[in-house]
Amino acid sequence: MCLCGDFLNMKNFFQNAKRWLPGAIISIALIALILNAVDLPSTVEAIRSANYTLLLIAVGLNILWLMVRAKVWQTLLKDVPSYEDTFITIGEGYLLNNFLPFRLGEIGRAFLLSRKSTLSFTEILPTIIVERIFDLIISAAILITTVPYITKAEGTEQIAYIIGGVVLFVIIGLYFLARNQKWAQNLFNKLTARIPKIQQLGGGLVESLLAGLLVFTEGWLFLRFILWMLLNWCVAIVQYTLIITAFFPQATLIWGMFGIGAAAFGGAIPALPGSIGTLEAAIGGSLNLLSGDMSTALAVALVVRLFNYTFSGIVGIYGLTTEGETLSGIYQQL
């Protein structure tokens, strides 16, 4: 019986490997490249000589960022869950993302909040999808703004305009889908009619996404959501600028914007839990482009990671502990 169980566990491991192995390869490759490009003693010295006054201020902004992010999500949820439940659950979600594969923290927080509120899992998940879509849109807009300042190469403004046009097209497209949900669902069914597996797997996701896009059709709710989201990103930009300035005194607000924009896209690349390797590569690469000092840039990335793990981790651990949950238990349920 034990051997059968071991065999099944190994079978599940290799089946799941198709999902996590590409991200693991990317993370390991990037870590190897980073270690080859930096002088670790210089990185350690950069951490020792950093401006800890600025880092302390950044700590306060990190807490503020998490509080505002909870308000962003609560707004999308139409204020149905309490702010306390939303705040704790979002911390739990980030904790799960840092330690579990496949970004299960996003599904995890929908699952956990559904057990604390009157909303169902299928009602909560679309709000997370919409939140992430707007994160990508805003991070793209930030990169568009900084590109002409970062590189003086001819033609960069035209590239920025093209990306800006794509972002605007996406927003208009989302609004159109929100207003024509039945048409969109029928179109998906028609396009996937000959591929039943895709229709079966994607049908629920499309339905959830369309449900989440209803925020576009509710003017005051959409405005509140956008205002809270923009405030959240403003706090994040200032925080990143302070962290970077603690290591690079010559840094400007543009450095912070470029760094956080790169970090957002780096976090979207398949990787090990917590975006290990991709986050360091994104932040380190962007700051190396600006400063030519990869060793100090890595120090910045490591501090950002420490911030990401510490404060959301404290909230997440508190939430899971008071609810009698564990990381392994949540993973098995998901």
mmCIF file of C-alpha atoms in Angstrom:
data_model
loop_
_atom_site.group_PDB
_atom_site.id
_atom_site.type_symbol
_atom_site.label_atom_id
_atom_site.label_comp_id
_atom_site.label_asym_id
_atom_site.label_seq_id
_atom_site.Cartn_x
_atom_site.Cartn_y
_atom_site.Cartn_z
ATOM 1 C CA MET A 1 0.000 0.000 0.000
ATOM 2 C CA CYS A 2 2.853 2.327 0.891
ATOM 3 C CA LEU A 3 4.614 1.564 -2.396
ATOM 4 C CA CYS A 4 1.445 2.335 -4.334
ATOM 5 C CA GLY A 5 1.141 5.648 -2.541
ATOM 6 C CA ASP A 6 4.772 6.504 -3.297
ATOM 7 C CA PHE A 7 4.245 5.589 -6.946
ATOM 8 C CA LEU A 8 1.192 7.843 -7.190
ATOM 9 C CA ASN A 9 3.080 10.717 -5.536
ATOM 10 C CA MET A 10 5.940 10.332 -8.016
ATOM 11 C CA LYS A 11 3.470 10.189 -10.895
ATOM 12 C CA ASN A 12 1.812 13.400 -9.717
ATOM 13 C CA PHE A 13 5.242 15.004 -9.296
ATOM 14 C CA PHE A 14 6.266 14.302 -12.883
ATOM 15 C CA GLN A 15 2.863 15.345 -14.227
ATOM 16 C CA ASN A 16 3.095 18.656 -12.377
ATOM 17 C CA ALA A 17 6.705 19.069 -13.549
ATOM 18 C CA LYS A 18 5.390 20.064 -16.971
ATOM 19 C CA ARG A 19 3.841 23.082 -15.280
ATOM 20 C CA TRP A 20 6.565 24.180 -12.850
ATOM 21 C CA LEU A 21 9.719 23.066 -14.669
ATOM 22 C CA PRO A 22 9.824 25.898 -17.276
ATOM 23 C CA GLY A 23 9.587 28.516 -14.534
ATOM 24 C CA ALA A 24 12.230 26.734 -12.467
ATOM 25 C CA ILE A 25 14.606 26.657 -15.441
ATOM 26 C CA ILE A 26 14.091 30.379 -16.066
ATOM 27 C CA SER A 27 14.686 31.218 -12.381
ATOM 28 C CA ILE A 28 17.823 29.090 -12.092
ATOM 29 C CA ALA A 29 19.256 30.442 -15.359
ATOM 30 C CA LEU A 30 18.677 34.049 -14.292
ATOM 31 C CA ILE A 31 20.186 33.458 -10.854
ATOM 32 C CA ALA A 32 23.276 31.962 -12.520
ATOM 33 C CA LEU A 33 23.587 34.971 -14.844
ATOM 34 C CA ILE A 34 23.194 37.411 -11.945
ATOM 35 C CA LEU A 35 25.813 35.654 -9.799
ATOM 36 C CA ASN A 36 28.192 35.678 -12.760
ATOM 37 C CA ALA A 37 27.664 39.417 -13.296
ATOM 38 C CA VAL A 38 28.043 40.677 -9.729
ATOM 39 C CA ASP A 39 30.751 40.924 -7.107
ATOM 40 C CA LEU A 40 29.040 39.561 -3.972
ATOM 41 C CA PRO A 41 31.380 41.328 -1.478
ATOM 42 C CA SER A 42 30.464 44.618 -3.196
ATOM 43 C CA THR A 43 26.779 43.749 -2.862
ATOM 44 C CA VAL A 44 27.222 43.066 0.870
ATOM 45 C CA GLU A 45 29.124 46.341 1.302
ATOM 46 C CA ALA A 46 26.366 48.227 -0.533
ATOM 47 C CA ILE A 47 23.814 46.847 1.922
ATOM 48 C CA ARG A 48 25.998 47.838 4.883
ATOM 49 C CA SER A 49 26.525 51.400 3.639
ATOM 50 C CA ALA A 50 22.924 52.057 2.545
ATOM 51 C CA ASN A 51 20.977 55.047 3.873
ATOM 52 C CA TYR A 52 18.891 53.339 6.555
ATOM 53 C CA THR A 53 16.878 56.493 7.266
ATOM 54 C CA LEU A 54 15.409 56.294 3.761
ATOM 55 C CA LEU A 55 14.866 52.566 4.132
ATOM 56 C CA LEU A 56 12.987 53.133 7.397
ATOM 57 C CA ILE A 57 10.673 55.607 5.662
ATOM 58 C CA ALA A 58 10.209 53.037 2.897
ATOM 59 C CA VAL A 59 9.112 50.530 5.563
ATOM 60 C CA GLY A 60 6.242 52.833 6.528
ATOM 61 C CA LEU A 61 5.292 53.283 2.874
ATOM 62 C CA ASN A 62 5.317 49.516 2.382
ATOM 63 C CA ILE A 63 2.754 49.135 5.156
ATOM 64 C CA LEU A 64 0.711 51.996 3.673
ATOM 65 C CA TRP A 65 0.887 50.343 0.252
ATOM 66 C CA LEU A 66 -0.564 47.104 1.632
ATOM 67 C CA MET A 67 -3.361 49.022 3.379
ATOM 68 C CA VAL A 68 -4.295 50.905 0.198
ATOM 69 C CA ARG A 69 -4.093 47.724 -1.897
ATOM 70 C CA ALA A 70 -6.636 46.128 0.428
ATOM 71 C CA LYS A 71 -8.927 49.119 -0.182
ATOM 72 C CA VAL A 72 -8.495 48.682 -3.943
ATOM 73 C CA TRP A 73 -9.678 45.101 -3.685
ATOM 74 C CA GLN A 74 -12.497 45.912 -1.264
ATOM 75 C CA THR A 75 -13.776 48.531 -3.721
ATOM 76 C CA LEU A 76 -13.871 45.945 -6.521
ATOM 77 C CA LEU A 77 -15.772 43.687 -4.134
ATOM 78 C CA LYS A 78 -18.316 46.519 -3.696
ATOM 79 C CA ASP A 79 -17.441 46.801 0.019
ATOM 80 C CA VAL A 80 -19.255 43.545 0.803
ATOM 81 C CA PRO A 81 -16.428 42.017 2.908
ATOM 82 C CA SER A 82 -15.155 44.014 5.889
ATOM 83 C CA TYR A 83 -11.919 45.944 5.412
ATOM 84 C CA GLU A 84 -10.252 43.826 8.116
ATOM 85 C CA ASP A 85 -11.098 40.567 6.342
ATOM 86 C CA THR A 86 -9.977 41.994 2.997
ATOM 87 C CA PHE A 87 -6.687 43.293 4.444
ATOM 88 C CA ILE A 88 -5.815 40.023 6.173
ATOM 89 C CA THR A 89 -6.790 37.944 3.124
ATOM 90 C CA ILE A 90 -4.667 39.981 0.757
ATOM 91 C CA GLY A 91 -1.701 39.424 3.076
ATOM 92 C CA GLU A 92 -2.460 35.711 3.043
ATOM 93 C CA GLY A 93 -2.570 35.751 -0.749
ATOM 94 C CA TYR A 94 0.834 37.400 -1.069
ATOM 95 C CA LEU A 95 2.269 34.968 1.459
ATOM 96 C CA LEU A 96 0.957 32.041 -0.611
ATOM 97 C CA ASN A 97 2.410 33.546 -3.792
ATOM 98 C CA ASN A 98 5.826 33.803 -2.134
ATOM 99 C CA PHE A 99 5.953 30.116 -1.223
ATOM 100 C CA LEU A 100 3.543 28.170 -3.429
ATOM 101 C CA PRO A 101 3.915 27.496 -7.185
ATOM 102 C CA PHE A 102 1.679 28.547 -10.076
ATOM 103 C CA ARG A 103 0.768 31.870 -8.358
ATOM 104 C CA LEU A 104 -1.734 29.977 -6.238
ATOM 105 C CA GLY A 105 -1.944 32.972 -3.943
ATOM 106 C CA GLU A 106 -4.401 34.601 -6.349
ATOM 107 C CA ILE A 107 -6.713 31.597 -6.249
ATOM 108 C CA GLY A 108 -5.940 31.172 -2.562
ATOM 109 C CA ARG A 109 -7.156 34.577 -1.509
ATOM 110 C CA ALA A 110 -10.383 34.121 -3.463
ATOM 111 C CA PHE A 111 -10.828 30.780 -1.700
ATOM 112 C CA LEU A 112 -10.004 32.165 1.762
ATOM 113 C CA LEU A 113 -12.173 35.272 1.451
ATOM 114 C CA SER A 114 -15.129 33.185 0.276
ATOM 115 C CA ARG A 115 -15.004 31.463 3.677
ATOM 116 C CA LYS A 116 -15.141 34.782 5.552
ATOM 117 C CA SER A 117 -17.784 36.668 3.596
ATOM 118 C CA THR A 118 -21.123 36.186 1.858
ATOM 119 C CA LEU A 119 -19.426 36.238 -1.547
ATOM 120 C CA SER A 120 -18.724 32.988 -3.380
ATOM 121 C CA PHE A 121 -15.387 31.958 -4.880
ATOM 122 C CA THR A 122 -16.699 32.563 -8.417
ATOM 123 C CA GLU A 123 -17.794 36.086 -7.438
ATOM 124 C CA ILE A 124 -14.421 36.964 -5.905
ATOM 125 C CA LEU A 125 -12.024 35.514 -8.516
ATOM 126 C CA PRO A 126 -13.052 37.911 -11.340
ATOM 127 C CA THR A 127 -12.134 40.916 -9.171
ATOM 128 C CA ILE A 128 -8.599 39.559 -8.795
ATOM 129 C CA ILE A 129 -8.321 39.065 -12.553
ATOM 130 C CA VAL A 130 -9.445 42.663 -13.183
ATOM 131 C CA GLU A 131 -7.032 43.931 -10.531
ATOM 132 C CA ARG A 132 -4.128 42.159 -12.234
ATOM 133 C CA ILE A 133 -5.139 43.405 -15.681
ATOM 134 C CA PHE A 134 -5.007 46.992 -14.445
ATOM 135 C CA ASP A 135 -1.683 46.369 -12.733
ATOM 136 C CA LEU A 136 -0.242 45.382 -16.110
ATOM 137 C CA ILE A 137 -1.852 48.371 -17.821
ATOM 138 C CA ILE A 138 -0.483 50.837 -15.267
ATOM 139 C CA SER A 139 2.973 49.271 -15.197
ATOM 140 C CA ALA A 140 3.072 49.478 -19.003
ATOM 141 C CA ALA A 141 2.062 53.144 -18.822
ATOM 142 C CA ILE A 142 4.854 53.794 -16.303
ATOM 143 C CA LEU A 143 7.429 52.200 -18.585
ATOM 144 C CA ILE A 144 6.103 54.244 -21.498
ATOM 145 C CA THR A 145 6.621 57.421 -19.491
ATOM 146 C CA THR A 146 10.184 56.557 -18.510
ATOM 147 C CA VAL A 147 11.536 55.113 -21.764
ATOM 148 C CA PRO A 148 12.321 58.501 -23.427
ATOM 149 C CA TYR A 149 14.235 59.568 -20.289
ATOM 150 C CA ILE A 150 16.125 56.325 -19.823
ATOM 151 C CA THR A 151 17.423 55.852 -23.362
ATOM 152 C CA LYS A 152 18.160 58.693 -25.724
ATOM 153 C CA ALA A 153 18.262 56.426 -28.756
ATOM 154 C CA GLU A 154 16.391 57.757 -31.757
ATOM 155 C CA GLY A 155 12.955 56.281 -32.201
ATOM 156 C CA THR A 156 12.242 55.498 -28.527
ATOM 157 C CA GLU A 157 9.430 58.058 -28.430
ATOM 158 C CA GLN A 158 7.729 56.325 -31.352
ATOM 159 C CA ILE A 159 8.025 52.976 -29.541
ATOM 160 C CA ALA A 160 6.486 54.548 -26.448
ATOM 161 C CA TYR A 161 3.594 55.911 -28.509
ATOM 162 C CA ILE A 162 2.996 52.481 -30.040
ATOM 163 C CA ILE A 163 2.918 50.823 -26.609
ATOM 164 C CA GLY A 164 0.652 53.592 -25.349
ATOM 165 C CA GLY A 165 -1.690 52.985 -28.255
ATOM 166 C CA VAL A 166 -1.777 49.269 -27.437
ATOM 167 C CA VAL A 167 -2.624 50.031 -23.800
ATOM 168 C CA LEU A 168 -5.425 52.391 -24.857
ATOM 169 C CA PHE A 169 -6.736 49.777 -27.293
ATOM 170 C CA VAL A 170 -6.792 47.180 -24.488
ATOM 171 C CA ILE A 171 -8.788 49.490 -22.206
ATOM 172 C CA ILE A 172 -11.304 50.236 -24.963
ATOM 173 C CA GLY A 173 -11.507 46.526 -25.755
ATOM 174 C CA LEU A 174 -12.207 45.655 -22.128
ATOM 175 C CA TYR A 175 -14.959 48.266 -21.987
ATOM 176 C CA PHE A 176 -16.491 46.854 -25.171
ATOM 177 C CA LEU A 177 -16.426 43.329 -23.728
ATOM 178 C CA ALA A 178 -18.015 44.587 -20.517
ATOM 179 C CA ARG A 179 -20.892 46.075 -22.516
ATOM 180 C CA ASN A 180 -21.287 43.059 -24.809
ATOM 181 C CA GLN A 181 -20.774 40.040 -22.593
ATOM 182 C CA LYS A 182 -23.281 37.748 -24.276
ATOM 183 C CA TRP A 183 -21.700 38.408 -27.676
ATOM 184 C CA ALA A 184 -18.223 37.724 -26.265
ATOM 185 C CA GLN A 185 -19.297 34.458 -24.639
ATOM 186 C CA ASN A 186 -20.986 33.289 -27.845
ATOM 187 C CA LEU A 187 -17.900 34.208 -29.866
ATOM 188 C CA PHE A 188 -15.674 32.176 -27.544
ATOM 189 C CA ASN A 189 -18.011 29.192 -27.792
ATOM 190 C CA LYS A 190 -18.067 29.458 -31.581
ATOM 191 C CA LEU A 191 -14.266 29.717 -31.915
ATOM 192 C CA THR A 192 -13.666 26.750 -29.608
ATOM 193 C CA ALA A 193 -16.522 24.565 -30.841
ATOM 194 C CA ARG A 194 -14.099 22.184 -32.560
ATOM 195 C CA ILE A 195 -11.787 22.050 -29.522
ATOM 196 C CA PRO A 196 -13.992 20.765 -26.661
ATOM 197 C CA LYS A 197 -11.113 20.582 -24.183
ATOM 198 C CA ILE A 198 -10.265 24.275 -24.573
ATOM 199 C CA GLN A 199 -13.944 25.171 -24.410
ATOM 200 C CA GLN A 200 -14.366 23.177 -21.234
ATOM 201 C CA LEU A 201 -11.238 24.534 -19.533
ATOM 202 C CA GLY A 202 -11.516 28.116 -20.756
ATOM 203 C CA GLY A 203 -15.261 28.578 -20.541
ATOM 204 C CA GLY A 204 -15.268 29.142 -16.798
ATOM 205 C CA LEU A 205 -12.311 31.531 -16.982
ATOM 206 C CA VAL A 206 -13.910 33.596 -19.747
ATOM 207 C CA GLU A 207 -17.163 33.742 -17.816
ATOM 208 C CA SER A 208 -15.336 34.878 -14.673
ATOM 209 C CA LEU A 209 -13.364 37.517 -16.567
ATOM 210 C CA LEU A 210 -16.502 38.905 -18.184
ATOM 211 C CA ALA A 211 -18.228 39.029 -14.800
ATOM 212 C CA GLY A 212 -15.293 40.965 -13.369
ATOM 213 C CA LEU A 213 -15.400 43.474 -16.214
ATOM 214 C CA LEU A 214 -18.821 44.657 -15.027
ATOM 215 C CA VAL A 215 -16.894 47.236 -13.009
ATOM 216 C CA PHE A 216 -16.504 49.147 -16.318
ATOM 217 C CA THR A 217 -20.251 49.628 -16.539
ATOM 218 C CA GLU A 218 -20.670 51.086 -13.043
ATOM 219 C CA GLY A 219 -19.386 54.645 -13.293
ATOM 220 C CA TRP A 220 -18.943 55.616 -9.623
ATOM 221 C CA LEU A 221 -17.549 52.217 -8.638
ATOM 222 C CA PHE A 222 -15.081 52.294 -11.547
ATOM 223 C CA LEU A 223 -13.954 55.834 -10.642
ATOM 224 C CA ARG A 224 -13.377 54.864 -6.996
ATOM 225 C CA PHE A 225 -11.460 51.778 -8.067
ATOM 226 C CA ILE A 226 -9.223 53.778 -10.436
ATOM 227 C CA LEU A 227 -8.526 56.467 -7.809
ATOM 228 C CA TRP A 228 -7.535 53.913 -5.169
ATOM 229 C CA MET A 229 -5.454 51.986 -7.724
ATOM 230 C CA LEU A 230 -3.584 55.122 -8.833
ATOM 231 C CA LEU A 231 -2.933 56.084 -5.206
ATOM 232 C CA ASN A 232 -1.604 52.580 -4.589
ATOM 233 C CA TRP A 233 0.827 52.861 -7.482
ATOM 234 C CA CYS A 234 1.908 56.366 -6.434
ATOM 235 C CA VAL A 235 2.806 55.035 -2.979
ATOM 236 C CA ALA A 236 4.730 52.185 -4.618
ATOM 237 C CA ILE A 237 6.672 54.554 -6.905
ATOM 238 C CA VAL A 238 7.718 56.772 -3.991
ATOM 239 C CA GLN A 239 8.682 53.706 -1.961
ATOM 240 C CA TYR A 240 10.815 52.280 -4.785
ATOM 241 C CA THR A 241 12.453 55.669 -5.330
ATOM 242 C CA LEU A 242 13.410 55.867 -1.653
ATOM 243 C CA ILE A 243 14.812 52.332 -1.629
ATOM 244 C CA ILE A 244 16.853 52.991 -4.776
ATOM 245 C CA THR A 245 18.074 56.369 -3.466
ATOM 246 C CA ALA A 246 19.257 54.644 -0.280
ATOM 247 C CA PHE A 247 21.818 52.871 -2.490
ATOM 248 C CA PHE A 248 22.181 55.331 -5.376
ATOM 249 C CA PRO A 249 22.095 58.930 -4.006
ATOM 250 C CA GLN A 250 21.923 60.286 -7.562
ATOM 251 C CA ALA A 251 18.651 58.480 -8.234
ATOM 252 C CA THR A 252 15.566 60.411 -9.323
ATOM 253 C CA LEU A 253 11.840 59.703 -9.465
ATOM 254 C CA ILE A 254 12.388 58.364 -12.995
ATOM 255 C CA TRP A 255 14.665 55.673 -11.553
ATOM 256 C CA GLY A 256 11.898 54.612 -9.182
ATOM 257 C CA MET A 257 9.307 54.525 -11.961
ATOM 258 C CA PHE A 258 11.566 52.578 -14.292
ATOM 259 C CA GLY A 259 12.510 50.143 -11.540
ATOM 260 C CA ILE A 260 8.955 49.404 -10.435
ATOM 261 C CA GLY A 261 7.752 49.109 -14.038
ATOM 262 C CA ALA A 262 10.473 46.575 -14.777
ATOM 263 C CA ALA A 263 9.740 44.713 -11.527
ATOM 264 C CA ALA A 264 6.039 44.436 -12.401
ATOM 265 C CA PHE A 265 6.793 42.845 -15.766
ATOM 266 C CA GLY A 266 9.533 40.677 -14.257
ATOM 267 C CA GLY A 267 7.004 39.318 -11.794
ATOM 268 C CA ALA A 268 4.756 38.261 -14.678
ATOM 269 C CA ILE A 269 7.421 35.953 -16.170
ATOM 270 C CA PRO A 270 7.091 32.231 -15.275
ATOM 271 C CA ALA A 271 9.409 31.488 -12.372
ATOM 272 C CA LEU A 272 9.771 29.750 -9.042
ATOM 273 C CA PRO A 273 7.447 30.909 -6.213
ATOM 274 C CA GLY A 274 7.958 34.533 -5.242
ATOM 275 C CA SER A 275 9.365 35.340 -8.715
ATOM 276 C CA ILE A 276 12.779 34.159 -7.545
ATOM 277 C CA GLY A 277 15.373 35.188 -10.085
ATOM 278 C CA THR A 278 13.025 37.132 -12.346
ATOM 279 C CA LEU A 279 12.466 39.917 -9.791
ATOM 280 C CA GLU A 280 16.198 40.259 -9.138
ATOM 281 C CA ALA A 281 16.931 40.229 -12.862
ATOM 282 C CA ALA A 282 14.258 42.843 -13.623
ATOM 283 C CA ILE A 283 15.227 45.279 -10.869
ATOM 284 C CA GLY A 284 18.947 44.598 -11.131
ATOM 285 C CA GLY A 285 18.947 44.853 -14.921
ATOM 286 C CA SER A 286 16.976 48.100 -14.973
ATOM 287 C CA LEU A 287 19.209 49.755 -12.363
ATOM 288 C CA ASN A 288 22.359 48.422 -14.013
ATOM 289 C CA LEU A 289 21.202 50.114 -17.213
ATOM 290 C CA LEU A 290 20.934 53.396 -15.307
ATOM 291 C CA SER A 291 24.026 53.139 -13.112
ATOM 292 C CA GLY A 292 26.376 50.559 -14.613
ATOM 293 C CA ASP A 293 26.707 49.001 -11.153
ATOM 294 C CA MET A 294 25.097 45.559 -11.118
ATOM 295 C CA SER A 295 26.442 44.643 -7.674
ATOM 296 C CA THR A 296 24.694 47.562 -5.962
ATOM 297 C CA ALA A 297 21.619 47.028 -8.155
ATOM 298 C CA LEU A 298 21.396 43.478 -6.786
ATOM 299 C CA ALA A 299 21.495 44.905 -3.255
ATOM 300 C CA VAL A 300 18.420 46.995 -4.099
ATOM 301 C CA ALA A 301 16.632 43.934 -5.482
ATOM 302 C CA LEU A 302 17.401 41.927 -2.341
ATOM 303 C CA VAL A 303 16.011 44.677 -0.103
ATOM 304 C CA VAL A 304 12.853 44.853 -2.232
ATOM 305 C CA ARG A 305 12.466 41.092 -1.830
ATOM 306 C CA LEU A 306 12.968 41.390 1.933
ATOM 307 C CA PHE A 307 10.202 44.016 2.063
ATOM 308 C CA ASN A 308 7.900 41.810 -0.030
ATOM 309 C CA TYR A 309 8.415 38.822 2.239
ATOM 310 C CA THR A 310 8.369 40.589 5.592
ATOM 311 C CA PHE A 311 5.285 42.778 5.802
ATOM 312 C CA SER A 312 2.798 40.815 3.740
ATOM 313 C CA GLY A 313 4.243 37.718 5.437
ATOM 314 C CA ILE A 314 3.475 39.046 8.914
ATOM 315 C CA VAL A 315 -0.128 39.786 7.943
ATOM 316 C CA GLY A 316 -0.457 36.488 6.085
ATOM 317 C CA ILE A 317 0.977 34.350 8.877
ATOM 318 C CA TYR A 318 -1.285 36.097 11.401
ATOM 319 C CA GLY A 319 -4.315 35.421 9.201
ATOM 320 C CA LEU A 320 -3.537 31.771 8.527
ATOM 321 C CA THR A 321 -2.687 31.132 12.178
ATOM 322 C CA THR A 322 -5.897 32.672 13.545
ATOM 323 C CA GLU A 323 -7.919 30.739 10.958
ATOM 324 C CA GLY A 324 -6.193 27.442 11.763
ATOM 325 C CA GLU A 325 -4.708 27.112 8.278
ATOM 326 C CA THR A 326 -1.231 26.133 7.050
ATOM 327 C CA LEU A 327 0.596 26.626 3.751
ATOM 328 C CA SER A 328 0.597 22.889 3.060
ATOM 329 C CA GLY A 329 -3.062 22.610 3.982
ATOM 330 C CA ILE A 330 -4.062 25.439 1.662
ATOM 331 C CA TYR A 331 -1.926 23.947 -1.134
ATOM 332 C CA GLN A 332 -3.705 20.586 -0.836
ATOM 333 C CA GLN A 333 -7.125 22.249 -0.866
ATOM 334 C CA LEU A 334 -6.282 24.350 -3.915
#
